[in-house]
Short mmCIF file of C-alpha atoms in Angstrom, two decimals:
data_model
loop_
_atom_site.label_atom_id
_atom_site.label_comp_id
_atom_site.label_asym_id
_atom_site.label_seq_id
_atom_site.Cartn_x
_atom_site.Cartn_y
_atom_site.Cartn_z
CA UNK A 1 -0.15 -0.55 -0.20
CA UNK A 2 2.44 2.30 1.02
CA UNK A 3 4.48 1.94 -2.28
CA UNK A 4 1.53 2.77 -4.73
CA UNK A 5 1.44 5.89 -2.54
CA UNK A 6 4.96 6.54 -2.87
CA UNK A 7 4.83 6.00 -6.63
CA UNK A 8 1.52 8.53 -7.12
CA UNK A 9 3.54 10.71 -4.93
CA UNK A 10 6.72 10.51 -7.58
CA UNK A 11 4.09 11.87 -10.25
CA UNK A 12 3.28 14.64 -7.94
CA UNK A 13 7.14 15.48 -7.90
CA UNK A 14 7.49 15.18 -11.56
CA UNK A 15 4.28 17.73 -11.71
CA UNK A 16 5.19 20.54 -9.08
CA UNK A 17 9.00 20.22 -10.13
CA UNK A 18 7.57 20.87 -13.66
CA UNK A 19 5.17 23.97 -12.61
CA UNK A 20 7.99 25.49 -10.50
CA UNK A 21 11.23 25.03 -11.93
CA UNK A 22 10.94 27.66 -14.84
CA UNK A 23 11.23 30.85 -12.25
CA UNK A 24 14.93 29.59 -11.89
CA UNK A 25 15.61 29.48 -15.50
CA UNK A 26 13.79 31.77 -17.20
CA UNK A 27 16.84 34.09 -17.98
CA UNK A 28 18.37 31.37 -19.84
CA UNK A 29 15.07 30.81 -22.01
CA UNK A 30 15.10 34.28 -22.42
CA UNK A 31 18.42 34.33 -24.18
CA UNK A 32 18.01 30.90 -26.17
CA UNK A 33 14.66 31.81 -27.50
CA UNK A 34 15.77 35.90 -28.24
CA UNK A 35 12.80 37.38 -25.90
CA UNK A 36 12.44 39.57 -23.21
CA UNK A 37 12.56 37.82 -19.61
CA UNK A 38 9.03 39.33 -18.84
CA UNK A 39 7.37 37.86 -22.20
CA UNK A 40 9.44 34.47 -21.53
CA UNK A 41 7.57 34.79 -18.00
CA UNK A 42 4.54 33.90 -19.75
CA UNK A 43 4.92 30.57 -20.62
CA UNK A 44 4.01 30.03 -16.75
CA UNK A 45 1.11 31.92 -17.60
CA UNK A 46 -0.01 29.53 -19.98
CA UNK A 47 0.76 26.93 -17.82
CA UNK A 48 -1.19 27.79 -14.71
CA UNK A 49 -4.01 29.20 -16.78
CA UNK A 50 -4.53 25.91 -18.96
CA UNK A 51 -4.29 23.82 -15.95
CA UNK A 52 -6.83 26.05 -13.49
CA UNK A 53 -9.10 25.90 -16.49
CA UNK A 54 -8.82 22.67 -17.64
CA UNK A 55 -9.17 20.73 -14.11
CA UNK A 56 -12.50 20.41 -13.25
CA UNK A 57 -13.19 20.23 -17.01
CA UNK A 58 -11.04 17.02 -17.41
CA UNK A 59 -12.13 15.57 -13.89
CA UNK A 60 -15.76 15.58 -15.26
CA UNK A 61 -14.32 14.18 -18.94
CA UNK A 62 -12.84 11.50 -17.90
CA UNK A 63 -14.70 10.35 -14.49
CA UNK A 64 -15.99 6.95 -15.81
CA UNK A 65 -12.48 6.11 -16.62
CA UNK A 66 -10.89 3.74 -15.12
CA UNK A 67 -8.34 5.32 -12.72
CA UNK A 68 -5.30 3.30 -13.80
CA UNK A 69 -6.21 4.44 -17.42
CA UNK A 70 -6.51 8.20 -16.51
CA UNK A 71 -2.98 8.17 -14.31
CA UNK A 72 -1.51 6.75 -17.32
CA UNK A 73 -2.66 9.01 -19.98
CA UNK A 74 -2.11 11.61 -18.19
CA UNK A 75 1.75 11.02 -17.18
CA UNK A 76 1.87 9.95 -20.65
CA UNK A 77 0.28 13.37 -22.10
CA UNK A 78 2.58 14.90 -19.50
CA UNK A 79 5.77 13.02 -20.39
CA UNK A 80 5.73 13.60 -24.06
CA UNK A 81 4.83 17.14 -23.38
CA UNK A 82 7.80 17.80 -21.67
CA UNK A 83 10.03 16.51 -23.94
CA UNK A 84 8.57 19.04 -26.70
CA UNK A 85 9.33 21.44 -24.39
CA UNK A 86 12.84 20.31 -24.63
CA UNK A 87 13.20 20.45 -28.08
CA UNK A 88 10.92 23.57 -28.82
CA UNK A 89 12.57 25.10 -31.68
CA UNK A 90 11.09 28.94 -31.00
CA UNK A 91 8.79 30.63 -28.22
CA UNK A 92 5.83 29.92 -29.98
CA UNK A 93 6.45 25.87 -30.09
CA UNK A 94 7.26 26.51 -26.12
CA UNK A 95 3.94 28.08 -25.40
CA UNK A 96 2.16 25.29 -27.23
CA UNK A 97 3.89 22.44 -25.25
CA UNK A 98 2.76 24.13 -21.84
CA UNK A 99 -0.66 23.69 -22.45
CA UNK A 100 -0.17 20.10 -23.07
CA UNK A 101 1.71 19.36 -20.27
CA UNK A 102 -0.73 21.28 -18.40
CA UNK A 103 -3.38 18.72 -19.64
CA UNK A 104 -1.16 16.15 -18.05
CA UNK A 105 -0.49 17.65 -14.99
CA UNK A 106 -4.22 19.05 -14.52
CA UNK A 107 -5.54 15.57 -15.25
CA UNK A 108 -2.85 13.46 -13.13
CA UNK A 109 -2.46 15.21 -10.08
CA UNK A 110 -6.62 15.71 -8.68
CA UNK A 111 -6.96 12.00 -9.87
CA UNK A 112 -3.62 10.74 -7.97
CA UNK A 113 -5.22 12.47 -4.75
CA UNK A 114 -8.76 10.72 -4.95
CA UNK A 115 -6.75 7.50 -5.73
CA UNK A 116 -4.90 7.75 -2.48
CA UNK A 117 -8.11 8.00 -0.69
CA UNK A 118 -9.58 4.79 -2.14
CA UNK A 119 -6.90 2.91 -1.14
CA UNK A 120 -6.64 3.25 2.68
CA UNK A 121 -9.42 3.01 5.10
CA UNK A 122 -11.47 6.22 5.66
CA UNK A 123 -9.61 6.88 8.89
CA UNK A 124 -6.38 6.63 6.95
CA UNK A 125 -6.98 9.38 4.15
CA UNK A 126 -6.28 12.35 5.48
CA UNK A 127 -2.45 10.91 5.91
CA UNK A 128 -2.55 9.00 2.17
CA UNK A 129 -3.78 12.65 0.39
CA UNK A 130 -0.74 14.21 2.92
CA UNK A 131 2.15 10.98 1.24
CA UNK A 132 0.75 11.52 -2.78
CA UNK A 133 0.48 15.57 -2.24
CA UNK A 134 4.15 15.49 -0.12
CA UNK A 135 5.24 15.20 -3.91
CA UNK A 136 4.77 18.58 -4.71
CA UNK A 137 6.40 19.53 -1.12
CA UNK A 138 9.72 17.24 -2.31
CA UNK A 139 9.18 19.23 -5.51
CA UNK A 140 9.86 22.67 -3.95
CA UNK A 141 12.41 21.48 -1.06
CA UNK A 142 14.84 19.46 -4.02
CA UNK A 143 13.38 19.33 -7.92
CA UNK A 144 13.30 23.31 -7.93
CA UNK A 145 17.07 23.68 -6.90
CA UNK A 146 18.02 20.47 -8.74
CA UNK A 147 16.17 21.26 -11.82
CA UNK A 148 17.89 25.04 -11.31
CA UNK A 149 21.66 23.91 -10.85
CA UNK A 150 21.45 21.06 -13.85
CA UNK A 151 19.95 23.56 -16.38
CA UNK A 152 22.02 26.18 -15.33
CA UNK A 153 23.77 26.36 -18.60
CA UNK A 154 21.13 24.63 -20.66
CA UNK A 155 17.84 25.13 -19.78
CA UNK A 156 16.74 22.10 -22.10
CA UNK A 157 18.92 19.92 -19.44
CA UNK A 158 16.33 20.81 -16.49
CA UNK A 159 13.34 19.96 -19.17
CA UNK A 160 14.47 16.48 -19.78
CA UNK A 161 15.13 15.88 -15.90
CA UNK A 162 11.33 16.52 -15.84
CA UNK A 163 10.71 14.47 -18.62
CA UNK A 164 12.43 11.51 -17.10
CA UNK A 165 10.99 12.16 -13.58
CA UNK A 166 7.20 11.91 -15.63
CA UNK A 167 8.57 8.67 -17.40
CA UNK A 168 9.85 7.16 -14.45
CA UNK A 169 6.35 7.74 -12.64
CA UNK A 170 4.74 5.75 -15.66
CA UNK A 171 6.62 3.14 -15.72
CA UNK A 172 6.39 2.72 -11.76
CA UNK A 173 2.18 2.96 -12.22
CA UNK A 174 2.11 0.75 -15.06
CA UNK A 175 4.07 -2.00 -13.68
CA UNK A 176 2.80 -1.94 -10.07
CA UNK A 177 -0.33 -0.37 -9.83
CA UNK A 178 -2.47 -2.95 -11.42
CA UNK A 179 -6.08 -3.25 -9.69
CA UNK A 180 -7.65 0.55 -8.25
CA UNK A 181 -11.28 0.91 -7.18
CA UNK A 182 -13.73 2.23 -9.73
CA UNK A 183 -14.54 5.57 -9.22
CA UNK A 184 -17.61 6.76 -7.26
CA UNK A 185 -20.82 8.04 -9.51
CA UNK A 186 -19.23 10.94 -11.58
CA UNK A 187 -20.56 14.80 -10.97
CA UNK A 188 -21.31 16.94 -14.26
CA UNK A 189 -19.65 19.96 -14.73
CA UNK A 190 -22.43 22.22 -13.26
CA UNK A 191 -22.48 19.81 -10.13
CA UNK A 192 -18.90 20.72 -9.48
CA UNK A 193 -19.63 24.43 -9.81
CA UNK A 194 -22.27 24.19 -7.63
CA UNK A 195 -20.54 25.81 -4.63
CA UNK A 196 -19.49 28.81 -6.16
CA UNK A 197 -23.08 29.78 -5.41
CA UNK A 198 -22.28 29.98 -1.63
CA UNK A 199 -20.79 33.26 -0.84
CA UNK A 200 -18.26 31.66 1.57
CA UNK A 201 -16.73 29.48 -0.97
CA UNK A 202 -16.13 32.13 -3.60
CA UNK A 203 -14.41 34.20 -0.77
CA UNK A 204 -12.54 31.84 0.16
CA UNK A 205 -11.41 30.89 -3.67
CA UNK A 206 -10.81 34.42 -4.21
CA UNK A 207 -8.48 34.76 -1.17
CA UNK A 208 -6.31 32.12 -2.58
CA UNK A 209 -6.43 33.60 -6.23
CA UNK A 210 -5.28 36.67 -4.85
CA UNK A 211 -3.11 35.22 -2.76
CA UNK A 212 -1.11 33.06 -5.43
CA UNK A 213 -1.15 36.17 -7.61
CA UNK A 214 0.83 38.25 -4.82
CA UNK A 215 3.10 35.20 -4.18
CA UNK A 216 3.70 34.24 -7.91
CA UNK A 217 4.29 38.13 -8.94
CA UNK A 218 7.45 38.01 -7.05
CA UNK A 219 8.23 34.05 -7.68
CA UNK A 220 8.13 33.72 -11.53
CA UNK A 221 11.13 36.14 -11.63
CA UNK A 222 13.05 35.25 -9.04
CA UNK A 223 15.96 34.84 -10.74
CA UNK A 224 15.57 38.99 -11.74
CA UNK A 225 14.63 39.65 -8.32
CA UNK A 226 17.67 38.26 -7.09
CA UNK A 227 20.42 39.23 -9.56
CA UNK A 228 21.88 42.01 -7.18
CA UNK A 229 22.55 39.27 -4.81
CA UNK A 230 23.56 36.08 -6.56
CA UNK A 231 25.63 38.73 -9.35
CA UNK A 232 24.25 36.25 -12.06
CA UNK A 233 25.79 32.61 -10.76
CA UNK A 234 23.27 30.00 -10.83
CA UNK A 235 25.12 28.23 -7.95
CA UNK A 236 24.02 31.09 -5.51
CA UNK A 237 20.39 31.02 -6.99
CA UNK A 238 20.61 27.79 -6.33
CA UNK A 239 21.08 27.85 -2.89
CA UNK A 240 18.61 30.23 -2.46
CA UNK A 241 15.82 28.31 -4.01
CA UNK A 242 17.09 25.09 -1.37
CA UNK A 243 16.54 27.15 0.70
CA UNK A 244 13.41 28.15 0.02
CA UNK A 245 12.47 24.79 -0.46
CA UNK A 246 13.55 23.31 3.09
CA UNK A 247 11.61 26.37 4.66
CA UNK A 248 8.05 25.61 2.48
CA UNK A 249 8.78 22.10 3.94
CA UNK A 250 8.93 23.75 7.57
CA UNK A 251 6.08 26.15 6.74
CA UNK A 252 3.45 22.88 5.82
CA UNK A 253 3.98 21.32 9.09
CA UNK A 254 4.17 24.60 11.11
CA UNK A 255 0.56 25.88 9.36
CA UNK A 256 -1.17 22.16 10.21
CA UNK A 257 -0.07 23.00 13.98
CA UNK A 258 -0.79 26.22 13.73
CA UNK A 259 -4.28 25.89 12.02
CA UNK A 260 -5.03 23.44 14.78
CA UNK A 261 -4.42 25.65 17.72
CA UNK A 262 -5.73 28.54 16.46
CA UNK A 263 -8.07 28.24 13.49
CA UNK A 264 -7.55 28.98 10.20
CA UNK A 265 -8.90 32.53 10.16
CA UNK A 266 -6.45 33.85 12.93
CA UNK A 267 -3.36 31.94 10.64
CA UNK A 268 -4.96 33.30 7.41
CA UNK A 269 -5.19 36.88 8.96
CA UNK A 270 -1.54 36.95 10.64
CA UNK A 271 -0.23 35.16 7.40
CA UNK A 272 -1.50 37.65 5.16
CA UNK A 273 0.19 40.42 7.39
CA UNK A 274 3.53 39.03 7.77
CA UNK A 275 3.46 38.60 4.01
CA UNK A 276 2.51 42.05 3.29
CA UNK A 277 5.56 43.20 5.55
CA UNK A 278 8.09 40.77 4.01
CA UNK A 279 6.79 41.64 0.24
CA UNK A 280 6.98 45.45 0.95
CA UNK A 281 11.21 44.95 2.52
CA UNK A 282 11.72 42.71 -0.57
CA UNK A 283 13.42 45.39 -3.10
CA UNK A 284 15.65 45.61 -0.01
CA UNK A 285 16.13 42.38 1.54
CA UNK A 286 16.92 40.74 -1.91
CA UNK A 287 19.80 43.10 -2.70
CA UNK A 288 22.49 41.38 -1.01
CA UNK A 289 23.35 37.54 -0.56
CA UNK A 290 22.71 37.64 3.38
CA UNK A 291 19.62 39.21 3.64
CA UNK A 292 18.53 37.25 0.42
CA UNK A 293 19.01 33.81 2.21
CA UNK A 294 16.65 35.06 5.42
CA UNK A 295 14.27 36.72 2.95
CA UNK A 296 14.41 33.38 1.13
CA UNK A 297 13.60 31.07 4.53
CA UNK A 298 10.74 33.65 5.86
CA UNK A 299 8.89 33.89 2.69
CA UNK A 300 8.19 30.15 2.01
CA UNK A 301 7.54 29.46 5.89
CA UNK A 302 4.15 32.11 5.59
CA UNK A 303 3.29 31.22 2.45
CA UNK A 304 3.06 27.35 3.08
CA UNK A 305 1.43 27.68 6.55
CA UNK A 306 -1.31 30.06 4.87
CA UNK A 307 -1.75 27.73 1.84
CA UNK A 308 -2.61 25.14 4.64
CA UNK A 309 -5.21 27.29 6.33
CA UNK A 310 -6.66 28.44 3.27
CA UNK A 311 -7.54 24.70 2.47
CA UNK A 312 -8.34 23.46 6.16
CA UNK A 313 -10.85 27.22 5.68
CA UNK A 314 -12.83 25.78 2.33
CA UNK A 315 -12.94 22.46 3.25
CA UNK A 316 -14.24 23.20 6.63
CA UNK A 317 -17.50 24.97 4.95
CA UNK A 318 -18.49 21.23 3.77
CA UNK A 319 -16.87 18.89 4.96
CA UNK A 320 -18.42 16.25 3.09
CA UNK A 321 -18.03 17.86 0.07
CA UNK A 322 -14.64 18.13 0.59
CA UNK A 323 -13.01 16.96 -2.65
CA UNK A 324 -15.13 19.08 -4.98
CA UNK A 325 -14.12 22.22 -2.84
CA UNK A 326 -10.95 21.59 -2.94
CA UNK A 327 -10.90 21.04 -6.81
CA UNK A 328 -12.30 24.84 -7.05
CA UNK A 329 -9.36 25.74 -4.52
CA UNK A 330 -6.83 24.13 -7.18
CA UNK A 331 -8.45 26.00 -9.94
CA UNK A 332 -8.24 29.45 -8.17
CA UNK A 333 -4.71 28.57 -7.40
CA UNK A 334 -3.52 27.80 -10.91
CA UNK A 335 -5.69 31.32 -12.08
CA UNK A 336 -4.01 33.04 -9.36
CA UNK A 337 -0.14 32.15 -10.99
CA UNK A 338 -1.49 32.31 -14.12
CA UNK A 339 -2.49 36.20 -13.67
CA UNK A 340 0.68 36.44 -11.81
CA UNK A 341 2.69 36.12 -15.06
CA UNK A 342 0.93 39.06 -16.42
CA UNK A 343 1.13 41.47 -13.44
CA UNK A 344 4.46 40.64 -12.76
CA UNK A 345 5.21 41.53 -16.36
CA UNK A 346 3.66 44.61 -16.48
CA UNK A 347 5.44 45.86 -13.13
CA UNK A 348 8.56 44.28 -14.19
CA UNK A 349 8.16 47.08 -17.67
CA UNK A 350 6.39 49.70 -15.63
CA UNK A 351 8.93 49.89 -12.39
CA UNK A 352 11.95 47.63 -13.50
CA UNK A 353 13.92 44.87 -11.93
CA UNK A 354 13.71 46.24 -8.21
CA UNK A 355 10.60 48.51 -7.55
CA UNK A 356 7.74 45.66 -9.04
CA UNK A 357 8.69 43.94 -5.84
CA UNK A 358 6.05 46.44 -4.37
CA UNK A 359 3.21 44.87 -6.55
CA UNK A 360 3.36 41.90 -4.84
CA UNK A 361 3.22 43.98 -1.04
CA UNK A 362 -0.29 45.71 -2.80
CA UNK A 363 -1.90 42.55 -4.09
CA UNK A 364 -1.38 41.27 -0.82
CA UNK A 365 -3.01 44.02 0.88
CA UNK A 366 -5.98 43.64 -0.99
CA UNK A 367 -5.81 39.81 -0.16
CA UNK A 368 -5.81 40.66 2.93
CA UNK A 369 -9.16 43.07 2.74
CA UNK A 370 -11.03 40.71 1.09
CA UNK A 371 -9.93 37.91 4.03
CA UNK A 372 -11.01 40.10 6.35
CA UNK A 373 -14.36 40.86 5.17
CA UNK A 374 -15.33 37.25 4.02
CA UNK A 375 -13.80 35.80 7.01
CA UNK A 376 -15.81 37.79 9.57
CA UNK A 377 -16.14 36.19 13.08
CA UNK A 378 -20.10 36.94 13.46
CA UNK A 379 -20.74 34.58 10.08
CA UNK A 380 -23.21 32.54 10.07
CA UNK A 381 -22.08 28.71 9.80
CA UNK A 382 -24.61 27.91 7.26
CA UNK A 383 -24.58 30.97 5.29
CA UNK A 384 -26.75 32.08 3.11
CA UNK A 385 -26.46 29.61 0.17
CA UNK A 386 -25.65 25.79 1.53
CA UNK A 387 -23.60 23.96 -0.31
CA UNK A 388 -25.22 21.08 -1.79
CA UNK A 389 -23.22 18.22 -3.81
CA UNK A 390 -25.48 15.42 -5.20
CA UNK A 391 -25.80 12.64 -2.38
CA UNK A 392 -25.26 9.51 -4.01
CA UNK A 393 -21.63 10.59 -4.49
CA UNK A 394 -19.60 9.02 -2.28
CA UNK A 395 -16.27 10.45 -2.84
CA UNK A 396 -15.95 12.77 -6.23
CA UNK A 397 -12.51 13.68 -8.09
CA UNK A 398 -10.91 16.34 -8.95
CA UNK A 399 -9.01 17.28 -5.22
CA UNK A 400 -6.28 18.79 -5.50
CA UNK A 401 -4.62 20.17 -1.71
CA UNK A 402 -2.19 22.64 -2.51
#
């Protein structure tokens, strides 16, 4: 059982590395394809936008497929797409391959989460999902710095690394993940989107969207933001990303403990306040290596604690419908990443490679305002529009706890 969960986690590790490693190789991509860094950053926008839109659609279209077939198809598409990315001869071709990679990722991660819950007894489902989704955390801690280091002279080597990870996950699942429970009764797309009639769900999703716009506005262009500290050294950049990744693991663990102790509202508002301060200081803290190392350690702790609190917040609205709610949160996450590609590029063009960082702080202030209003202490726990999902669906697919 544990082996099967670890195989599923290998797939999420590949997907997570693919989604986040671009930040470390963006200048190399721009130089190779003869575009500006801000234009190169749109490869992240395209991937995230496609993922955010396609995740609920693909979950609906493939709901009656066998889970083994869905996982293998997802990894086959994902692996082939990354091989094509590594071979892309032009910027336009690169964008097309990123859409294809997003198709595989958007099908794989939610399906893997759902499969994890079907492999264990009900009382162990949370831990099973944590193992599978731990691949994303490990991708932040190890995959991104490793991919950045490997691609320090040629970004295409990084994409071949991701291709290899996808191929390894495909081979492992094909050989060892033989029999899986059939999916529960499928939800229609309309039923998956039904929770959006509840203003609490909309408030939580809007907060998640703005949080990721704020974070990713800086992170997508992290190489540019830290260039005064790294002085163009990929080794220094890799060190910053490694510190950031390790801090992300710590932040995820800390977030769970804080949410249990204080509740999601306090953690969300406190973490957003802290992030606003850290982001506002970024034009100064990212100028030297010692302060950049400190900022790279602090920011992910805040960010991942906030992510855990947001997941807890939205699932608490209707625990029985948690997979559907988490899938909506996942879409908000990737749509926020997509929007950040545009806001970061615009801010970089308008304010330059130092002061564009303040755009993230400004968006964080907006996220804090929305979170404050939509998590009012006196709000009725039932809300005006209780979430209702078809009751004959035992475990809908599409969750992505990130």
